[in-house]
mmCIF file of C-alpha atoms in Angstrom:
data_model
loop_
_atom_site.group_PDB
_atom_site.id
_atom_site.type_symbol
_atom_site.label_atom_id
_atom_site.label_comp_id
_atom_site.label_asym_id
_atom_site.label_seq_id
_atom_site.Cartn_x
_atom_site.Cartn_y
_atom_site.Cartn_z
ATOM 1 C CA UNK A 1378 0.000 0.000 0.000
ATOM 2 C CA UNK A 1379 1.325 3.420 -0.952
ATOM 3 C CA UNK A 1380 1.380 6.196 1.615
ATOM 4 C CA UNK A 1381 1.120 9.793 0.477
ATOM 5 C CA UNK A 1382 2.343 12.813 2.391
ATOM 6 C CA UNK A 1383 1.195 16.265 1.384
ATOM 7 C CA UNK A 1384 3.037 19.302 2.774
ATOM 8 C CA UNK A 1385 1.255 22.645 2.415
ATOM 9 C CA UNK A 1386 3.172 25.920 2.681
ATOM 10 C CA UNK A 1387 1.208 29.163 2.649
ATOM 11 C CA UNK A 1388 1.988 32.794 1.938
ATOM 12 C CA UNK A 1389 -1.052 34.885 2.858
ATOM 13 C CA UNK A 1390 -0.929 38.628 2.249
ATOM 14 C CA UNK A 1391 -4.308 39.314 3.910
ATOM 15 C CA UNK A 1392 -4.052 41.002 7.294
ATOM 16 C CA UNK A 1393 -6.476 42.628 9.715
ATOM 17 C CA UNK A 1394 -4.923 45.331 11.844
ATOM 18 C CA UNK A 1395 -5.841 46.413 15.355
ATOM 19 C CA UNK A 1396 -6.967 50.078 15.312
ATOM 20 C CA UNK A 1397 -3.939 52.347 15.590
ATOM 21 C CA UNK A 1398 -5.213 54.137 18.690
ATOM 22 C CA UNK A 1399 -5.413 50.827 20.579
ATOM 23 C CA UNK A 1400 -1.922 49.784 19.490
ATOM 24 C CA UNK A 1401 -0.553 53.156 20.570
ATOM 25 C CA UNK A 1402 -2.263 52.709 23.940
ATOM 26 C CA UNK A 1403 0.027 49.758 24.643
ATOM 27 C CA UNK A 1404 3.199 51.616 23.748
ATOM 28 C CA UNK A 1405 5.167 52.234 26.930
ATOM 29 C CA UNK A 1406 3.227 49.721 29.027
ATOM 30 C CA UNK A 1407 5.307 47.075 30.789
ATOM 31 C CA UNK A 1408 5.155 43.532 29.444
ATOM 32 C CA UNK A 1409 4.771 42.256 33.022
ATOM 33 C CA UNK A 1410 1.673 44.405 33.564
ATOM 34 C CA UNK A 1411 0.122 43.225 30.301
ATOM 35 C CA UNK A 1412 0.823 39.622 31.273
ATOM 36 C CA UNK A 1413 -0.885 40.186 34.630
ATOM 37 C CA UNK A 1414 -3.882 41.700 32.847
ATOM 38 C CA UNK A 1415 -4.075 38.548 30.714
ATOM 39 C CA UNK A 1416 -4.293 36.420 33.831
ATOM 40 C CA UNK A 1417 -0.579 35.556 33.616
ATOM 41 C CA UNK A 1418 -1.015 34.042 30.165
ATOM 42 C CA UNK A 1419 0.526 35.017 26.841
ATOM 43 C CA UNK A 1420 4.137 35.628 27.891
ATOM 44 C CA UNK A 1421 6.715 33.936 25.674
ATOM 45 C CA UNK A 1422 9.498 31.749 27.050
ATOM 46 C CA UNK A 1423 11.945 33.556 29.319
ATOM 47 C CA UNK A 1424 14.683 32.567 26.870
ATOM 48 C CA UNK A 1425 13.434 35.032 24.239
ATOM 49 C CA UNK A 1426 15.090 38.325 25.142
ATOM 50 C CA UNK A 1427 16.151 41.566 23.415
ATOM 51 C CA UNK A 1428 19.729 41.836 22.201
ATOM 52 C CA UNK A 1429 19.924 45.086 24.182
ATOM 53 C CA UNK A 1430 17.860 45.785 27.325
ATOM 54 C CA UNK A 1431 16.740 49.179 26.017
ATOM 55 C CA UNK A 1432 15.013 47.617 23.009
ATOM 56 C CA UNK A 1433 11.218 47.808 22.970
ATOM 57 C CA UNK A 1434 8.655 46.811 20.367
ATOM 58 C CA UNK A 1435 4.905 47.121 19.985
ATOM 59 C CA UNK A 1436 2.890 46.323 16.878
ATOM 60 C CA UNK A 1437 0.971 43.796 14.781
ATOM 61 C CA UNK A 1438 2.452 40.356 14.146
ATOM 62 C CA UNK A 1439 3.490 39.282 10.674
ATOM 63 C CA UNK A 1440 3.986 35.587 11.388
ATOM 64 C CA UNK A 1441 6.616 33.349 9.798
ATOM 65 C CA UNK A 1442 7.163 29.606 10.025
ATOM 66 C CA UNK A 1443 10.555 28.542 8.730
ATOM 67 C CA UNK A 1444 11.866 25.196 7.593
ATOM 68 C CA UNK A 1445 14.636 23.826 9.795
ATOM 69 C CA UNK A 1446 17.770 26.031 9.572
ATOM 70 C CA UNK A 1447 16.382 27.819 6.489
ATOM 71 C CA UNK A 1448 15.391 31.492 6.262
ATOM 72 C CA UNK A 1449 13.796 31.663 2.805
ATOM 73 C CA UNK A 1450 10.331 32.223 4.318
ATOM 74 C CA UNK A 1451 11.782 34.980 6.489
ATOM 75 C CA UNK A 1452 13.121 36.727 3.378
ATOM 76 C CA UNK A 1453 9.652 36.441 1.797
ATOM 77 C CA UNK A 1454 8.092 37.996 4.900
ATOM 78 C CA UNK A 1455 10.680 40.784 4.996
ATOM 79 C CA UNK A 1456 9.931 41.606 1.367
ATOM 80 C CA UNK A 1457 6.159 41.815 1.904
ATOM 81 C CA UNK A 1458 6.170 43.465 5.336
ATOM 82 C CA UNK A 1459 4.648 46.890 5.871
ATOM 83 C CA UNK A 1460 5.835 49.768 8.094
ATOM 84 C CA UNK A 1461 5.204 48.982 11.751
ATOM 85 C CA UNK A 1462 4.912 45.215 11.280
ATOM 86 C CA UNK A 1463 6.629 42.962 13.809
ATOM 87 C CA UNK A 1464 8.101 39.812 12.274
ATOM 88 C CA UNK A 1465 7.269 36.926 14.626
ATOM 89 C CA UNK A 1466 9.219 33.840 13.640
ATOM 90 C CA UNK A 1467 8.655 30.220 14.594
ATOM 91 C CA UNK A 1468 12.099 28.824 13.829
ATOM 92 C CA UNK A 1469 11.519 25.652 15.799
ATOM 93 C CA UNK A 1470 13.474 26.955 18.814
ATOM 94 C CA UNK A 1471 16.674 25.828 17.038
ATOM 95 C CA UNK A 1472 19.492 27.786 18.711
ATOM 96 C CA UNK A 1473 22.482 26.951 16.515
ATOM 97 C CA UNK A 1474 21.492 28.697 13.267
ATOM 98 C CA UNK A 1475 21.387 32.473 12.844
ATOM 99 C CA UNK A 1476 18.406 33.076 10.563
ATOM 100 C CA UNK A 1477 18.570 36.885 10.899
ATOM 101 C CA UNK A 1478 21.626 39.082 10.497
ATOM 102 C CA UNK A 1479 22.987 42.510 9.702
ATOM 103 C CA UNK A 1480 21.861 42.816 6.065
ATOM 104 C CA UNK A 1481 18.294 41.769 6.867
ATOM 105 C CA UNK A 1482 18.292 44.134 9.834
ATOM 106 C CA UNK A 1483 19.350 47.010 7.576
ATOM 107 C CA UNK A 1484 16.560 46.219 5.106
ATOM 108 C CA UNK A 1485 14.009 46.062 7.919
ATOM 109 C CA UNK A 1486 15.064 49.509 9.123
ATOM 110 C CA UNK A 1487 14.777 50.963 5.622
ATOM 111 C CA UNK A 1488 11.240 49.559 5.428
ATOM 112 C CA UNK A 1489 10.443 51.046 8.863
ATOM 113 C CA UNK A 1490 9.356 47.755 10.385
ATOM 114 C CA UNK A 1491 8.625 47.623 14.105
ATOM 115 C CA UNK A 1492 10.961 44.800 15.109
ATOM 116 C CA UNK A 1493 11.506 41.048 14.987
ATOM 117 C CA UNK A 1494 11.054 38.156 17.414
ATOM 118 C CA UNK A 1495 12.817 34.886 16.548
ATOM 119 C CA UNK A 1496 12.182 31.647 18.388
ATOM 120 C CA UNK A 1497 15.590 30.513 17.238
ATOM 121 C CA UNK A 1498 18.953 32.087 16.517
ATOM 122 C CA UNK A 1499 20.237 35.348 15.048
ATOM 123 C CA UNK A 1500 23.788 36.446 14.190
ATOM 124 C CA UNK A 1501 25.860 39.629 13.754
ATOM 125 C CA UNK A 1502 24.839 40.276 17.332
ATOM 126 C CA UNK A 1503 27.117 43.263 18.019
ATOM 127 C CA UNK A 1504 25.780 45.059 14.961
ATOM 128 C CA UNK A 1505 22.185 44.183 15.832
ATOM 129 C CA UNK A 1506 22.563 45.195 19.476
ATOM 130 C CA UNK A 1507 23.933 48.581 18.413
ATOM 131 C CA UNK A 1508 21.092 49.343 15.994
ATOM 132 C CA UNK A 1509 17.850 51.068 16.912
ATOM 133 C CA UNK A 1510 15.845 48.212 15.380
ATOM 134 C CA UNK A 1511 14.438 45.921 18.124
ATOM 135 C CA UNK A 1512 15.622 42.305 17.832
ATOM 136 C CA UNK A 1513 14.385 39.642 20.257
ATOM 137 C CA UNK A 1514 15.693 36.098 19.975
ATOM 138 C CA UNK A 1515 16.202 32.814 21.779
ATOM 139 C CA UNK A 1516 19.888 32.498 20.877
ATOM 140 C CA UNK A 1517 22.873 33.892 18.995
ATOM 141 C CA UNK A 1518 24.823 31.727 16.543
ATOM 142 C CA UNK A 1519 27.328 32.641 13.803
ATOM 143 C CA UNK A 1520 26.142 29.791 11.575
ATOM 144 C CA UNK A 1521 24.001 31.100 8.707
ATOM 145 C CA UNK A 1522 20.764 29.646 7.389
ATOM 146 C CA UNK A 1523 20.015 28.083 4.019
ATOM 147 C CA UNK A 1524 17.631 29.555 1.438
ATOM 148 C CA UNK A 1525 16.459 26.408 -0.272
ATOM 149 C CA UNK A 1526 13.398 25.147 1.620
ATOM 150 C CA UNK A 1527 9.809 26.403 1.777
ATOM 151 C CA UNK A 1528 8.027 27.873 4.744
ATOM 152 C CA UNK A 1529 4.852 29.808 5.515
ATOM 153 C CA UNK A 1530 3.998 33.466 6.067
ATOM 154 C CA UNK A 1531 0.955 34.884 7.854
ATOM 155 C CA UNK A 1532 -0.298 31.599 9.282
ATOM 156 C CA UNK A 1533 -1.049 30.608 12.896
ATOM 157 C CA UNK A 1534 2.220 29.750 14.650
ATOM 158 C CA UNK A 1535 3.644 29.147 18.095
ATOM 159 C CA UNK A 1536 6.515 31.377 19.199
ATOM 160 C CA UNK A 1537 8.157 30.952 22.571
ATOM 161 C CA UNK A 1538 5.424 28.513 23.541
ATOM 162 C CA UNK A 1539 2.598 30.985 22.852
ATOM 163 C CA UNK A 1540 0.060 30.847 19.995
ATOM 164 C CA UNK A 1541 0.328 33.831 17.640
ATOM 165 C CA UNK A 1542 -2.116 34.673 14.875
ATOM 166 C CA UNK A 1543 -1.406 37.119 12.058
ATOM 167 C CA UNK A 1544 -2.346 40.598 13.269
ATOM 168 C CA UNK A 1545 -2.118 39.804 16.984
ATOM 169 C CA UNK A 1546 -0.430 42.507 19.035
ATOM 170 C CA UNK A 1547 3.057 41.753 20.344
ATOM 171 C CA UNK A 1548 4.789 43.879 22.961
ATOM 172 C CA UNK A 1549 8.398 43.452 24.060
ATOM 173 C CA UNK A 1550 10.705 45.038 26.632
ATOM 174 C CA UNK A 1551 13.698 44.039 28.769
ATOM 175 C CA UNK A 1552 11.622 41.356 30.529
ATOM 176 C CA UNK A 1553 10.571 39.577 27.331
ATOM 177 C CA UNK A 1554 7.535 39.402 25.044
ATOM 178 C CA UNK A 1555 3.782 39.150 25.560
ATOM 179 C CA UNK A 1556 1.120 38.398 22.933
ATOM 180 C CA UNK A 1557 -2.323 40.012 22.966
ATOM 181 C CA UNK A 1558 -4.966 38.395 20.728
ATOM 182 C CA UNK A 1559 -6.290 40.999 18.318
ATOM 183 C CA UNK A 1560 -9.907 40.236 19.254
ATOM 184 C CA UNK A 1561 -9.180 41.083 22.898
ATOM 185 C CA UNK A 1562 -6.766 43.980 22.430
ATOM 186 C CA UNK A 1563 -9.157 46.706 23.608
ATOM 187 C CA UNK A 1564 -10.344 44.667 26.599
ATOM 188 C CA UNK A 1565 -6.808 43.773 27.710
ATOM 189 C CA UNK A 1566 -5.684 47.388 27.323
ATOM 190 C CA UNK A 1567 -8.336 48.524 29.810
ATOM 191 C CA UNK A 1568 -7.342 45.769 32.232
ATOM 192 C CA UNK A 1569 -3.658 46.664 31.904
ATOM 193 C CA UNK A 1570 -4.310 50.316 32.679
ATOM 194 C CA UNK A 1571 -6.236 49.166 35.757
ATOM 195 C CA UNK A 1572 -3.246 47.034 36.824
ATOM 196 C CA UNK A 1573 -0.932 50.049 36.455
ATOM 197 C CA UNK A 1574 -3.296 52.253 38.483
ATOM 198 C CA UNK A 1575 -3.547 49.614 41.222
ATOM 199 C CA UNK A 1576 0.237 49.333 41.490
ATOM 200 C CA UNK A 1577 0.530 53.107 41.817
ATOM 201 C CA UNK A 1578 -2.038 53.027 44.606
ATOM 202 C CA UNK A 1579 -0.087 50.286 46.416
ATOM 203 C CA UNK A 1580 3.128 52.298 46.191
ATOM 204 C CA UNK A 1581 1.416 55.352 47.675
ATOM 205 C CA UNK A 1582 -0.026 53.305 50.543
ATOM 206 C CA UNK A 1583 3.371 51.721 51.265
ATOM 207 C CA UNK A 1584 4.876 55.204 51.350
ATOM 208 C CA UNK A 1585 2.192 55.984 53.950
ATOM 209 C CA UNK A 1586 3.378 53.198 56.230
ATOM 210 C CA UNK A 1587 1.320 50.154 55.229
ATOM 211 C CA UNK A 1588 3.088 46.870 54.468
ATOM 212 C CA UNK A 1589 2.903 45.073 51.133
ATOM 213 C CA UNK A 1590 2.075 41.841 52.983
ATOM 214 C CA UNK A 1591 -1.107 43.368 54.405
ATOM 215 C CA UNK A 1592 -2.019 45.263 51.242
ATOM 216 C CA UNK A 1593 -1.937 41.985 49.293
ATOM 217 C CA UNK A 1594 -4.219 40.461 51.960
ATOM 218 C CA UNK A 1595 -1.714 37.745 52.802
ATOM 219 C CA UNK A 1596 -2.436 37.765 56.541
ATOM 220 C CA UNK A 1597 -3.314 34.228 57.594
ATOM 221 C CA UNK A 1598 -2.505 32.678 54.204
ATOM 222 C CA UNK A 1599 0.820 31.058 55.209
ATOM 223 C CA UNK A 1600 -0.838 29.484 58.257
ATOM 224 C CA UNK A 1601 -3.676 28.073 56.183
ATOM 225 C CA UNK A 1602 -1.099 26.483 53.891
ATOM 226 C CA UNK A 1603 0.729 24.859 56.772
ATOM 227 C CA UNK A 1604 3.640 27.297 57.002
ATOM 228 C CA UNK A 1605 4.336 27.313 60.738
ATOM 229 C CA UNK A 1606 6.692 29.749 62.405
ATOM 230 C CA UNK A 1607 9.363 28.094 64.516
ATOM 231 C CA UNK A 1608 11.360 29.600 67.361
ATOM 232 C CA UNK A 1609 15.110 29.166 67.294
ATOM 233 C CA UNK A 1610 16.706 27.881 70.465
ATOM 234 C CA UNK A 1611 19.068 30.342 72.076
#
């Protein structure tokens, strides 16, 4: 009996964007606060970090799924990307191939893209870290990628262990990256602003003499969980 295997690779140019005013509302908000507003969901793996701690990004995802150690699909995405797009790349979490480097970074800056997130490796790290263009990646490797295998652009992917759909909002800072589903962007923005306001209130109350332990209503919780205080013998 013959067995058939069909592999489908897709390049989809259709994209729905979150309204600009909502996207701009996220700019400057901390990734940690957004993650809290999402119920502590949506944060990518801790291993995906900016090449420089001052790098920040915020914008709609242009998703890419590469073939193993091959960046042809990433070149396709770079060519079709629009100003403000964030390239979000599922490179299979392979750390030993640099699928993004200095020349691609230069092209992305000329096209005024918003940044790139690679669940995999990048190279030319000193050059990338010194540029204004935000680059987030799992690893750095000098080994270049091939350009001979297909991949997909603007399809549902997983990056850093988090589902990402084309057009979802991605926000990155020194802590890492969080994904906000486009359908919930306005709702999560309101919740994030509430988180920020609550933290400011807690800081003011601590300045007034209250303890964080009491403000978080932790009194009695350790005892209920069996954490018993012991007295040291003199």
